[in-house]
Tab-separated table of C-alpha atoms in Angstrom:
chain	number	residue	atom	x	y	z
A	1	UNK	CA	6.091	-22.999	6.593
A	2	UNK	CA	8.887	-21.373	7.482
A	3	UNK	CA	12.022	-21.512	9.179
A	4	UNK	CA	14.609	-18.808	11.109
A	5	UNK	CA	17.969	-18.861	10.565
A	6	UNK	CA	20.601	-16.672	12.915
A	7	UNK	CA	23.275	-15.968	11.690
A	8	UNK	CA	26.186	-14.576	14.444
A	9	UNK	CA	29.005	-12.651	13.202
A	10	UNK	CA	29.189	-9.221	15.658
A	11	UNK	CA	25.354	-8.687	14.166
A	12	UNK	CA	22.121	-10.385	14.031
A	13	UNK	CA	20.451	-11.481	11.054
A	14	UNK	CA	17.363	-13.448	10.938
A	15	UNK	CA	17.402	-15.060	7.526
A	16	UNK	CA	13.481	-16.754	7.005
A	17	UNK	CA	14.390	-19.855	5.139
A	18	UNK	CA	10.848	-21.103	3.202
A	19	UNK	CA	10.606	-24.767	2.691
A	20	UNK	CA	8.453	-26.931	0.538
A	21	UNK	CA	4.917	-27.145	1.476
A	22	UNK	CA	3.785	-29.885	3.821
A	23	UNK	CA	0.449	-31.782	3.043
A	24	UNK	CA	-0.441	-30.092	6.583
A	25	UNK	CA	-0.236	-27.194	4.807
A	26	UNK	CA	-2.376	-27.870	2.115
A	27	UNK	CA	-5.013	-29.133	4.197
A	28	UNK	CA	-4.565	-26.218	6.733
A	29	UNK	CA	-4.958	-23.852	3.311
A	30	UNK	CA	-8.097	-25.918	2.238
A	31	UNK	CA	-9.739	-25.905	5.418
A	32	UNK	CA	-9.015	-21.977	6.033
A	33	UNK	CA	-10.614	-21.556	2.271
A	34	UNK	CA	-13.592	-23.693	3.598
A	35	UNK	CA	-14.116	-21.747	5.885
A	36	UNK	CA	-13.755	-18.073	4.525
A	37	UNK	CA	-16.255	-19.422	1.994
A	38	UNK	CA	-19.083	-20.221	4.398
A	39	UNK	CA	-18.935	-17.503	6.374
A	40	UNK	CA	-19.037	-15.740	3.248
A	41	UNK	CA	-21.769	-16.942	1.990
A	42	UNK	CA	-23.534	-17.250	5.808
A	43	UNK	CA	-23.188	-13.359	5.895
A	44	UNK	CA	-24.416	-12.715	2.793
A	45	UNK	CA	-27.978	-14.659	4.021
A	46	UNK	CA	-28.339	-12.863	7.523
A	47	UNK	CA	-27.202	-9.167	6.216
A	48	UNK	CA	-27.014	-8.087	3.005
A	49	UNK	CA	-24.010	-5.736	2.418
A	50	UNK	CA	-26.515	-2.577	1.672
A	51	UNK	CA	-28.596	-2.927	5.321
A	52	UNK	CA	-24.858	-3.743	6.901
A	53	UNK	CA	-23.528	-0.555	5.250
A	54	UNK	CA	-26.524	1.730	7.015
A	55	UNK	CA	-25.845	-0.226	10.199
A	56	UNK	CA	-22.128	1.162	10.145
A	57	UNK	CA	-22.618	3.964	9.034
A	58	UNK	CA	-25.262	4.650	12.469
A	59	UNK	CA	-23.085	3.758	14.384
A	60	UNK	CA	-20.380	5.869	13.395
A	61	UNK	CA	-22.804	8.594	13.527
A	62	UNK	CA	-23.798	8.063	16.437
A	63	UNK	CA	-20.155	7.614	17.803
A	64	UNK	CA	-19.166	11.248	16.332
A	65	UNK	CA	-22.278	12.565	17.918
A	66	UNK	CA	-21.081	11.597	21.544
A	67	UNK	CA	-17.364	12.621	20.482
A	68	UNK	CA	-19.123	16.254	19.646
A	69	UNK	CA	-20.832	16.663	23.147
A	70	UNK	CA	-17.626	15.370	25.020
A	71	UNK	CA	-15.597	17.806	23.358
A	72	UNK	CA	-18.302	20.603	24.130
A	73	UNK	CA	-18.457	19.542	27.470
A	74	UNK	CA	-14.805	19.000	27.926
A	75	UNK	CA	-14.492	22.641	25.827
A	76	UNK	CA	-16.789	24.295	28.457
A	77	UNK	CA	-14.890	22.515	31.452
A	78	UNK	CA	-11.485	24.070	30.282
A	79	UNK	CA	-12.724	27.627	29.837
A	80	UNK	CA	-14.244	27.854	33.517
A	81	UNK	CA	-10.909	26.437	34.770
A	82	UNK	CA	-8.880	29.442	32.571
A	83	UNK	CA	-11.635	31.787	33.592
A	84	UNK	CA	-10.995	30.491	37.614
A	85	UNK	CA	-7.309	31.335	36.910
């Protein structure tokens, strides 16, 4: 946890001031660990990381295949408006 400090004299400073840890803290840190850990280990059941890799990688593929025919269409679009000049 942490605390702000300001500190006036013609500037601002914001001095973080970090205090000793609560047992809120520790629980909140325990909990969050819990947590990472299942869903760790819950991904790991449905998807494992090879199949999830592929499934990334289509869809970026598929993404830069729609960014290439925008830019051919928007490519085309800009030479008929030069060429209509």
């Amino acid at each position: 946890m942490t605390s702000e400090l300001k500190v006036v004299d013609g500037h601002d400073h914001h001095i973080k001031i970090r205090s000793p840890p609560s047992p809120n803290d520790q629980i909140e840190d325990e909990k969050a660990r819990e947590m990472v850990t299942k869903l760790t280990k819950m991904i790991g059941t449905a998807a494992p990381m090879k199949s999830s890799t592929y499934l990334l990688c289509d869809f970026f593929k598929e993404r830069m295949e729609e960014d290439r025919e925008l830019n051919k269409d928007f490519t085309k679009a800009a030479a008929e408006n030069i060429r209509a000049r």
